[in-house]
Short mmCIF file of C-alpha atoms in Angstrom, two decimals:
data_model
loop_
_atom_site.label_atom_id
_atom_site.label_comp_id
_atom_site.label_asym_id
_atom_site.label_seq_id
_atom_site.Cartn_x
_atom_site.Cartn_y
_atom_site.Cartn_z
CA UNK A 1 31.69 58.28 14.53
CA UNK A 2 32.46 59.13 18.59
CA UNK A 3 33.58 62.59 19.14
CA UNK A 4 36.44 63.40 21.70
CA UNK A 5 37.12 66.12 23.42
CA UNK A 6 40.57 67.64 24.21
CA UNK A 7 41.68 69.84 26.44
CA UNK A 8 44.47 71.13 28.28
CA UNK A 9 45.59 72.93 30.90
CA UNK A 10 44.26 76.56 30.69
CA UNK A 11 47.42 78.35 31.35
CA UNK A 12 45.96 82.20 30.06
CA UNK A 13 43.06 84.10 31.68
CA UNK A 14 39.28 83.52 30.32
CA UNK A 15 38.22 86.87 28.48
CA UNK A 16 35.19 88.03 26.22
CA UNK A 17 31.64 88.51 26.08
CA UNK A 18 29.67 85.63 24.48
CA UNK A 19 25.56 84.78 24.07
CA UNK A 20 25.05 81.44 24.92
CA UNK A 21 22.32 78.76 23.58
CA UNK A 22 18.61 79.59 24.59
CA UNK A 23 17.20 78.54 27.25
CA UNK A 24 16.31 74.62 27.00
CA UNK A 25 12.78 74.49 29.19
CA UNK A 26 11.73 77.50 27.89
CA UNK A 27 12.12 76.45 23.85
CA UNK A 28 10.43 72.47 24.93
CA UNK A 29 7.21 75.30 25.92
CA UNK A 30 7.07 77.43 23.35
CA UNK A 31 6.66 74.75 20.60
CA UNK A 32 4.45 72.32 22.31
CA UNK A 33 1.95 75.89 23.71
CA UNK A 34 2.85 77.55 20.30
CA UNK A 35 1.55 74.06 18.33
CA UNK A 36 -2.15 74.56 20.19
CA UNK A 37 -2.49 78.25 20.43
CA UNK A 38 -5.41 80.24 17.89
CA UNK A 39 -3.00 81.88 15.86
CA UNK A 40 0.50 82.13 14.24
CA UNK A 41 3.52 82.76 16.84
CA UNK A 42 6.47 84.12 16.63
CA UNK A 43 9.73 82.53 18.68
CA UNK A 44 12.73 84.31 18.78
CA UNK A 45 16.27 82.54 19.31
CA UNK A 46 15.08 79.41 20.04
CA UNK A 47 17.34 76.40 21.03
CA UNK A 48 17.56 73.89 18.58
CA UNK A 49 20.06 71.08 20.34
CA UNK A 50 18.90 67.54 20.35
CA UNK A 51 16.41 67.62 23.41
CA UNK A 52 14.79 70.33 21.94
CA UNK A 53 14.85 69.25 18.05
CA UNK A 54 13.03 65.53 19.17
CA UNK A 55 10.51 67.70 20.73
CA UNK A 56 10.00 70.44 17.44
CA UNK A 57 10.38 66.95 15.18
CA UNK A 58 7.59 65.64 16.98
CA UNK A 59 5.44 68.89 16.67
CA UNK A 60 5.22 68.27 13.08
CA UNK A 61 4.74 64.64 13.54
CA UNK A 62 1.30 65.88 15.02
CA UNK A 63 0.54 68.07 12.12
CA UNK A 64 2.11 71.78 13.25
CA UNK A 65 3.31 73.84 10.16
CA UNK A 66 6.21 75.29 11.78
CA UNK A 67 8.52 78.23 9.58
CA UNK A 68 12.18 77.49 10.72
CA UNK A 69 15.17 80.85 10.17
CA UNK A 70 18.53 79.29 11.16
CA UNK A 71 20.22 82.53 12.14
CA UNK A 72 23.06 80.38 13.43
CA UNK A 73 23.21 77.51 15.15
CA UNK A 74 22.10 77.82 18.37
CA UNK A 75 19.55 80.14 17.50
CA UNK A 76 16.95 80.01 15.66
CA UNK A 77 13.52 81.99 14.30
CA UNK A 78 10.49 80.04 14.34
CA UNK A 79 7.06 80.63 13.11
CA UNK A 80 4.61 78.34 14.41
CA UNK A 81 0.86 78.13 13.11
CA UNK A 82 -1.18 76.69 16.20
CA UNK A 83 -3.85 74.42 15.42
CA UNK A 84 -5.86 75.11 18.63
CA UNK A 85 -6.11 72.77 21.62
CA UNK A 86 -7.86 70.06 19.96
CA UNK A 87 -6.55 70.42 16.86
CA UNK A 88 -3.42 67.95 16.47
CA UNK A 89 -3.13 65.38 13.76
CA UNK A 90 -3.61 61.40 15.05
CA UNK A 91 0.53 60.34 14.84
CA UNK A 92 1.40 57.83 11.88
CA UNK A 93 4.01 56.81 14.39
CA UNK A 94 5.19 56.44 17.89
CA UNK A 95 6.44 59.94 18.92
CA UNK A 96 10.38 59.60 19.58
CA UNK A 97 11.56 62.07 22.30
CA UNK A 98 14.58 61.08 21.79
CA UNK A 99 16.62 61.76 25.56
CA UNK A 100 14.38 64.34 25.83
CA UNK A 101 12.92 63.69 29.93
CA UNK A 102 11.10 67.00 29.61
CA UNK A 103 10.26 66.48 25.90
CA UNK A 104 8.32 63.21 27.41
CA UNK A 105 6.90 64.19 30.86
CA UNK A 106 5.47 67.83 29.33
CA UNK A 107 3.46 66.16 25.78
CA UNK A 108 2.49 63.19 28.33
CA UNK A 109 0.58 65.92 30.33
CA UNK A 110 -0.90 67.24 26.88
CA UNK A 111 -1.31 63.81 24.55
CA UNK A 112 -3.79 62.63 27.84
CA UNK A 113 -6.63 64.69 26.40
CA UNK A 114 -6.61 64.84 23.14
CA UNK A 115 -9.00 62.49 21.34
CA UNK A 116 -6.77 60.13 19.25
CA UNK A 117 -4.21 57.01 21.02
CA UNK A 118 -0.58 58.31 20.71
CA UNK A 119 2.84 56.43 22.49
CA UNK A 120 5.65 58.51 23.27
CA UNK A 121 9.03 56.49 23.10
CA UNK A 122 12.95 57.57 23.23
CA UNK A 123 16.21 56.50 23.41
CA UNK A 124 17.13 53.19 25.52
CA UNK A 125 18.59 56.08 28.33
CA UNK A 126 14.97 57.97 28.25
CA UNK A 127 13.77 54.78 28.82
CA UNK A 128 15.34 54.15 32.40
CA UNK A 129 14.00 57.22 33.51
CA UNK A 130 11.15 57.06 35.93
CA UNK A 131 8.18 58.23 34.54
CA UNK A 132 5.86 57.57 37.48
CA UNK A 133 6.43 60.51 38.68
CA UNK A 134 3.42 61.90 36.41
CA UNK A 135 1.74 58.44 35.31
CA UNK A 136 0.55 58.44 38.71
CA UNK A 137 -1.15 62.14 38.60
CA UNK A 138 -2.30 61.93 35.26
CA UNK A 139 -4.74 58.34 35.70
CA UNK A 140 -5.80 60.26 39.10
CA UNK A 141 -7.11 62.67 36.53
CA UNK A 142 -8.48 59.88 34.54
CA UNK A 143 -5.69 59.46 32.01
CA UNK A 144 -5.27 56.35 29.91
CA UNK A 145 -1.75 55.50 29.93
CA UNK A 146 -0.39 52.46 29.87
CA UNK A 147 3.99 52.39 30.94
CA UNK A 148 6.08 49.62 31.32
CA UNK A 149 6.55 48.65 34.38
CA UNK A 150 6.97 52.56 34.97
CA UNK A 151 9.04 53.84 32.49
CA UNK A 152 8.17 54.86 28.63
CA UNK A 153 7.85 53.59 26.72
CA UNK A 154 4.26 55.14 27.19
CA UNK A 155 0.74 54.48 25.78
CA UNK A 156 -1.66 57.06 25.49
CA UNK A 157 -5.68 55.93 24.59
CA UNK A 158 -8.20 59.18 24.55
CA UNK A 159 -10.18 59.64 27.88
CA UNK A 160 -12.21 62.23 29.61
CA UNK A 161 -10.19 63.83 32.12
CA UNK A 162 -10.49 66.14 35.56
CA UNK A 163 -9.41 68.20 37.39
CA UNK A 164 -7.57 67.14 40.79
CA UNK A 165 -6.11 68.24 43.94
CA UNK A 166 -2.37 67.05 43.85
CA UNK A 167 0.30 66.89 46.48
CA UNK A 168 3.40 66.85 45.16
CA UNK A 169 5.74 65.12 47.67
CA UNK A 170 9.01 66.66 45.77
CA UNK A 171 8.99 70.21 43.82
CA UNK A 172 9.22 69.34 40.48
CA UNK A 173 8.44 71.42 37.15
CA UNK A 174 8.34 68.35 35.37
CA UNK A 175 5.67 66.69 37.18
CA UNK A 176 3.65 70.37 38.21
CA UNK A 177 3.44 70.79 34.47
CA UNK A 178 2.54 68.06 33.43
CA UNK A 179 -0.62 67.90 35.46
CA UNK A 180 -1.47 71.75 34.86
CA UNK A 181 -0.84 70.94 30.84
CA UNK A 182 -3.77 67.91 31.36
CA UNK A 183 -5.61 70.25 33.34
CA UNK A 184 -6.17 72.16 29.78
CA UNK A 185 -8.37 69.65 28.68
CA UNK A 186 -9.79 68.69 32.15
CA UNK A 187 -13.35 69.48 33.44
CA UNK A 188 -13.18 71.14 36.75
CA UNK A 189 -10.27 73.31 38.57
CA UNK A 190 -6.57 71.92 38.54
CA UNK A 191 -4.44 72.88 41.37
CA UNK A 192 -1.06 71.43 42.59
CA UNK A 193 0.81 71.79 45.79
CA UNK A 194 4.72 72.22 45.75
CA UNK A 195 6.46 71.86 48.59
CA UNK A 196 8.96 74.18 48.07
CA UNK A 197 10.64 75.63 44.74
CA UNK A 198 10.24 74.73 41.13
CA UNK A 199 10.60 76.16 37.50
CA UNK A 200 7.70 77.93 36.84
CA UNK A 201 8.06 78.59 33.14
CA UNK A 202 4.95 77.01 31.97
CA UNK A 203 2.27 79.04 34.44
CA UNK A 204 4.54 82.18 32.82
CA UNK A 205 3.83 80.95 29.43
CA UNK A 206 0.44 79.67 30.04
CA UNK A 207 -0.34 83.61 31.84
CA UNK A 208 1.10 84.66 29.03
CA UNK A 209 -0.66 83.22 26.46
CA UNK A 210 -4.54 84.03 28.45
CA UNK A 211 -4.97 81.17 31.23
CA UNK A 212 -4.89 82.49 34.49
CA UNK A 213 -2.51 79.98 36.55
CA UNK A 214 -2.71 81.82 39.99
CA UNK A 215 -0.04 81.13 42.82
CA UNK A 216 -1.01 81.31 45.95
CA UNK A 217 1.69 80.33 48.75
CA UNK A 218 2.41 76.37 47.82
CA UNK A 219 -0.40 76.42 45.58
CA UNK A 220 -0.51 76.54 41.73
CA UNK A 221 -4.38 76.78 40.09
CA UNK A 222 -5.50 76.49 36.96
CA UNK A 223 -9.68 77.83 36.72
CA UNK A 224 -11.85 75.41 35.33
CA UNK A 225 -11.87 76.28 31.52
CA UNK A 226 -14.31 78.46 30.25
CA UNK A 227 -17.47 77.20 28.19
CA UNK A 228 -16.19 76.27 24.92
CA UNK A 229 -12.52 75.22 26.53
CA UNK A 230 -9.31 77.73 26.72
CA UNK A 231 -7.92 79.92 23.63
CA UNK A 232 -4.81 79.67 24.03
CA UNK A 233 -3.25 83.70 22.79
CA UNK A 234 -0.21 83.08 20.09
CA UNK A 235 3.08 83.82 21.21
CA UNK A 236 5.80 86.71 20.49
CA UNK A 237 8.60 85.16 22.17
CA UNK A 238 11.92 85.99 23.03
CA UNK A 239 14.03 83.23 24.77
CA UNK A 240 16.29 84.26 27.00
CA UNK A 241 19.77 82.39 27.04
CA UNK A 242 19.94 79.48 29.69
CA UNK A 243 21.06 79.42 32.64
CA UNK A 244 21.91 76.36 33.08
CA UNK A 245 24.83 76.76 29.93
CA UNK A 246 25.12 79.97 30.77
CA UNK A 247 27.07 77.74 34.45
CA UNK A 248 29.85 76.11 32.19
CA UNK A 249 31.35 79.48 31.58
CA UNK A 250 30.58 81.34 34.56
CA UNK A 251 32.05 78.55 36.56
CA UNK A 252 35.33 78.46 34.42
CA UNK A 253 35.63 82.14 34.00
CA UNK A 254 35.73 81.63 38.45
CA UNK A 255 38.32 79.04 38.82
CA UNK A 256 40.81 80.11 35.95
CA UNK A 257 42.99 82.50 37.51
CA UNK A 258 42.47 86.43 36.07
CA UNK A 259 39.49 85.88 33.91
CA UNK A 260 36.50 87.44 33.27
CA UNK A 261 33.98 87.21 31.00
CA UNK A 262 30.67 88.49 30.66
CA UNK A 263 27.78 86.56 29.19
CA UNK A 264 24.48 88.36 27.41
CA UNK A 265 21.01 88.05 28.12
CA UNK A 266 20.60 85.10 30.54
CA UNK A 267 17.87 84.02 32.31
CA UNK A 268 16.55 85.30 35.56
CA UNK A 269 14.10 83.89 37.10
CA UNK A 270 14.60 83.16 40.25
CA UNK A 271 13.80 79.89 40.06
CA UNK A 272 16.95 79.13 37.52
CA UNK A 273 19.41 81.30 39.71
CA UNK A 274 20.59 78.38 42.07
CA UNK A 275 24.27 78.42 40.60
CA UNK A 276 24.67 81.89 41.20
CA UNK A 277 23.49 81.99 44.69
CA UNK A 278 26.08 79.06 45.23
CA UNK A 279 29.01 80.93 43.74
CA UNK A 280 28.52 84.27 45.39
CA UNK A 281 28.42 82.39 48.41
CA UNK A 282 31.69 80.66 47.74
CA UNK A 283 33.20 83.89 46.92
CA UNK A 284 32.57 84.44 43.22
CA UNK A 285 32.47 87.69 42.23
CA UNK A 286 29.72 88.33 40.04
CA UNK A 287 27.15 91.11 38.54
CA UNK A 288 24.04 91.38 36.92
CA UNK A 289 23.88 94.27 34.71
CA UNK A 290 21.44 95.26 32.30
CA UNK A 291 18.16 93.92 33.14
CA UNK A 292 15.13 93.79 31.30
CA UNK A 293 11.62 91.89 31.14
CA UNK A 294 10.91 89.65 28.10
CA UNK A 295 7.94 87.75 27.96
CA UNK A 296 7.16 87.77 31.67
CA UNK A 297 10.96 86.46 31.89
CA UNK A 298 13.73 88.82 33.34
CA UNK A 299 16.98 88.74 31.27
CA UNK A 300 19.77 90.11 32.37
CA UNK A 301 24.05 90.29 31.60
CA UNK A 302 26.08 88.04 33.81
CA UNK A 303 30.08 89.18 34.32
CA UNK A 304 32.13 87.30 36.43
CA UNK A 305 35.85 87.42 37.33
CA UNK A 306 38.19 85.21 38.80
CA UNK A 307 38.75 85.23 42.51
CA UNK A 308 39.54 83.43 45.76
CA UNK A 309 36.75 80.57 46.40
CA UNK A 310 36.12 79.29 49.83
CA UNK A 311 33.60 75.84 50.47
CA UNK A 312 29.73 76.07 51.26
CA UNK A 313 27.03 73.76 52.42
CA UNK A 314 23.59 73.68 50.04
CA UNK A 315 21.09 71.91 50.66
CA UNK A 316 16.92 72.95 50.28
CA UNK A 317 15.75 75.47 47.84
CA UNK A 318 18.94 76.90 46.46
CA UNK A 319 19.05 72.95 45.32
CA UNK A 320 16.10 73.51 43.91
CA UNK A 321 16.75 76.12 41.76
CA UNK A 322 20.21 74.85 40.91
CA UNK A 323 19.88 71.20 40.54
CA UNK A 324 20.95 70.52 36.78
CA UNK A 325 24.60 73.14 37.40
CA UNK A 326 25.54 71.20 40.52
CA UNK A 327 27.43 68.92 38.37
CA UNK A 328 29.68 71.73 37.67
CA UNK A 329 29.37 73.16 40.52
CA UNK A 330 31.03 70.52 42.05
CA UNK A 331 34.09 70.84 40.02
CA UNK A 332 34.01 75.02 41.37
CA UNK A 333 34.54 73.13 44.94
CA UNK A 334 37.61 71.64 43.77
CA UNK A 335 39.14 74.73 43.81
CA UNK A 336 37.11 76.53 46.67
CA UNK A 337 38.97 76.02 50.22
CA UNK A 338 37.07 73.49 52.87
CA UNK A 339 35.06 71.30 52.45
CA UNK A 340 31.86 71.76 50.58
CA UNK A 341 29.22 69.61 50.81
CA UNK A 342 25.86 69.18 49.39
CA UNK A 343 22.53 67.12 49.90
CA UNK A 344 18.75 67.16 49.75
CA UNK A 345 19.77 66.02 46.01
CA UNK A 346 18.99 62.89 45.56
CA UNK A 347 17.17 63.73 42.43
CA UNK A 348 20.59 63.89 40.45
CA UNK A 349 20.32 59.87 41.28
CA UNK A 350 17.40 60.07 37.90
CA UNK A 351 18.61 62.29 35.69
CA UNK A 352 20.44 60.85 32.11
CA UNK A 353 22.90 59.16 34.12
CA UNK A 354 22.66 58.50 38.38
CA UNK A 355 24.87 62.20 38.28
CA UNK A 356 26.47 61.89 42.01
CA UNK A 357 27.69 58.66 41.39
CA UNK A 358 29.40 58.77 37.35
CA UNK A 359 30.45 62.14 38.24
CA UNK A 360 32.16 61.14 41.19
CA UNK A 361 34.03 57.99 39.49
CA UNK A 362 35.24 60.20 36.69
CA UNK A 363 36.89 63.08 39.18
CA UNK A 364 38.30 60.19 41.00
CA UNK A 365 39.73 59.48 37.65
CA UNK A 366 41.49 62.77 38.04
CA UNK A 367 42.37 62.86 41.29
CA UNK A 368 39.26 64.47 43.39
CA UNK A 369 38.25 62.51 45.87
CA UNK A 370 33.95 63.03 46.19
CA UNK A 371 32.74 61.31 48.92
CA UNK A 372 28.85 60.18 48.20
CA UNK A 373 25.94 60.62 50.11
CA UNK A 374 22.33 58.72 49.57
CA UNK A 375 21.17 62.33 48.59
CA UNK A 376 24.32 64.08 48.13
CA UNK A 377 28.05 64.86 48.00
CA UNK A 378 31.38 66.54 49.15
CA UNK A 379 34.69 67.55 47.59
CA UNK A 380 37.07 68.84 49.92
CA UNK A 381 39.52 71.73 48.19
CA UNK A 382 41.37 73.44 46.60
CA UNK A 383 42.97 70.69 44.29
CA UNK A 384 45.02 70.35 41.52
CA UNK A 385 43.21 67.73 39.70
CA UNK A 386 45.65 65.09 36.72
CA UNK A 387 44.86 65.27 33.37
CA UNK A 388 43.25 62.00 32.34
CA UNK A 389 41.00 60.02 29.99
CA UNK A 390 36.89 60.48 31.54
CA UNK A 391 34.46 59.52 29.89
CA UNK A 392 30.38 61.56 29.51
CA UNK A 393 28.28 58.24 30.13
CA UNK A 394 26.14 60.20 27.25
CA UNK A 395 25.76 62.93 29.76
CA UNK A 396 25.60 66.54 28.30
CA UNK A 397 26.31 68.48 31.67
CA UNK A 398 28.60 65.57 33.15
CA UNK A 399 30.42 65.81 29.47
CA UNK A 400 30.86 69.62 30.38
CA UNK A 401 31.55 69.57 33.69
CA UNK A 402 34.33 67.23 33.11
CA UNK A 403 35.58 69.67 30.22
CA UNK A 404 35.50 72.58 32.73
CA UNK A 405 37.44 70.32 35.05
CA UNK A 406 40.32 69.64 32.36
CA UNK A 407 40.89 73.96 32.03
CA UNK A 408 42.33 73.20 35.33
CA UNK A 409 44.11 70.07 35.69
CA UNK A 410 47.77 69.09 35.29
CA UNK A 411 47.98 67.76 32.07
CA UNK A 412 45.72 66.84 28.87
CA UNK A 413 42.48 65.58 29.77
CA UNK A 414 40.13 63.59 27.27
CA UNK A 415 36.70 63.20 27.46
CA UNK A 416 35.06 60.67 25.41
CA UNK A 417 31.66 60.45 24.09
CA UNK A 418 31.30 64.29 24.26
CA UNK A 419 29.09 64.21 21.33
CA UNK A 420 26.13 64.58 23.62
CA UNK A 421 27.19 67.80 24.59
CA UNK A 422 24.94 68.77 21.61
CA UNK A 423 21.81 68.14 23.57
CA UNK A 424 21.66 71.00 25.04
CA UNK A 425 24.68 72.81 24.08
CA UNK A 426 25.42 73.22 20.49
CA UNK A 427 28.87 74.85 20.15
CA UNK A 428 29.70 74.79 23.13
CA UNK A 429 33.31 74.22 22.52
CA UNK A 430 33.51 76.95 19.78
CA UNK A 431 31.76 79.16 22.79
CA UNK A 432 35.17 78.10 25.12
CA UNK A 433 37.35 78.51 22.23
CA UNK A 434 36.26 82.47 21.42
CA UNK A 435 37.14 82.87 25.67
CA UNK A 436 40.63 81.81 24.56
CA UNK A 437 39.37 78.16 26.35
CA UNK A 438 42.48 75.41 25.59
CA UNK A 439 39.72 72.94 23.78
CA UNK A 440 39.26 70.80 20.70
CA UNK A 441 37.47 68.12 19.10
CA UNK A 442 39.03 64.70 17.81
CA UNK A 443 36.89 62.46 16.00
CA UNK A 444 37.55 58.79 16.34
#
């Protein structure tokens, strides 16, 4: 049954204090690394979304015992009995990553060092995404990985891994993480050069588990393992609220007149705060309070109020720190005075879909002219979009971005194929309704 999302023009302010789901990137990594620890880990406020549930199931398929306490629809507590770095069991079938590109790329690094063969596969959508960016460096480490013309399924056979010195052409947390995770099984030192900032959740989590990963300038170094190999300490971790998920209500409150909302406990890792910098540069009234640290990650409460926005140019490091939030940022630019443009964002073209091309096509249905470039786009505002039927193209971030756009349109907006929103943000619609947003599910 296909789920559609009906959004009505928002005639009243958005108000309230909310929590958004736990960080998806950290939730993926917590399950993977806790399953390899020596001892039992406890993960609080873990995100049970489509992508992360795929990773959880894969861990279970590899013989990991996981106790689940379903605190709410969007927050689970997990107790994970680690099996040690070499304790996974051979899977009895291909491991299904579903739509999770992060899951597939990071697991490829870990599975490359195992003593058994495995196959990583996923949805038709995931099979279209490029995997050579991780299979090439892993192969350089000695991994035996066969792909389908640079795409999944990935067939991995046992091999002896060796540490390498690898220079990324483009900063990528997934590439860096795949190499570092494979490095846990490699002889010698593993070093990765990143030409700009990228998410560092893998490094932080490894450090918390006793692996002395070093960051020196642009180089990240995993030292040679001690005699007997690495022994990962168990985790006791509270997953921060996902800044990527927070971006949707943040933008909604910034563009719906007279709104003011607070989002509690959002991750403030500087590699993830590009959207906050972009909104503040546009004139959004955004305040951070109640800052604290949990598990090596900085958290805080965010309050955003409606304000008149102006256009900005976005490029370079800011793009890397806000790549997943650019679709909803594009919605914010429709309400900003002047021409906003983004460059250095070619990565958007190889996400779940070509997010530049698809978003431009869907916004055009709402009367918004988003001009594409090879590595970005531009939007001139302010403009009042008109309601229409649009489609998520089975991309969760596009689905939520179009829903936010529907709040400032003339007339009704109907988002087709919106069930994919649960891939990263189960409870999105209900959370927006709690703020007063006029949106509702329709099933056909």
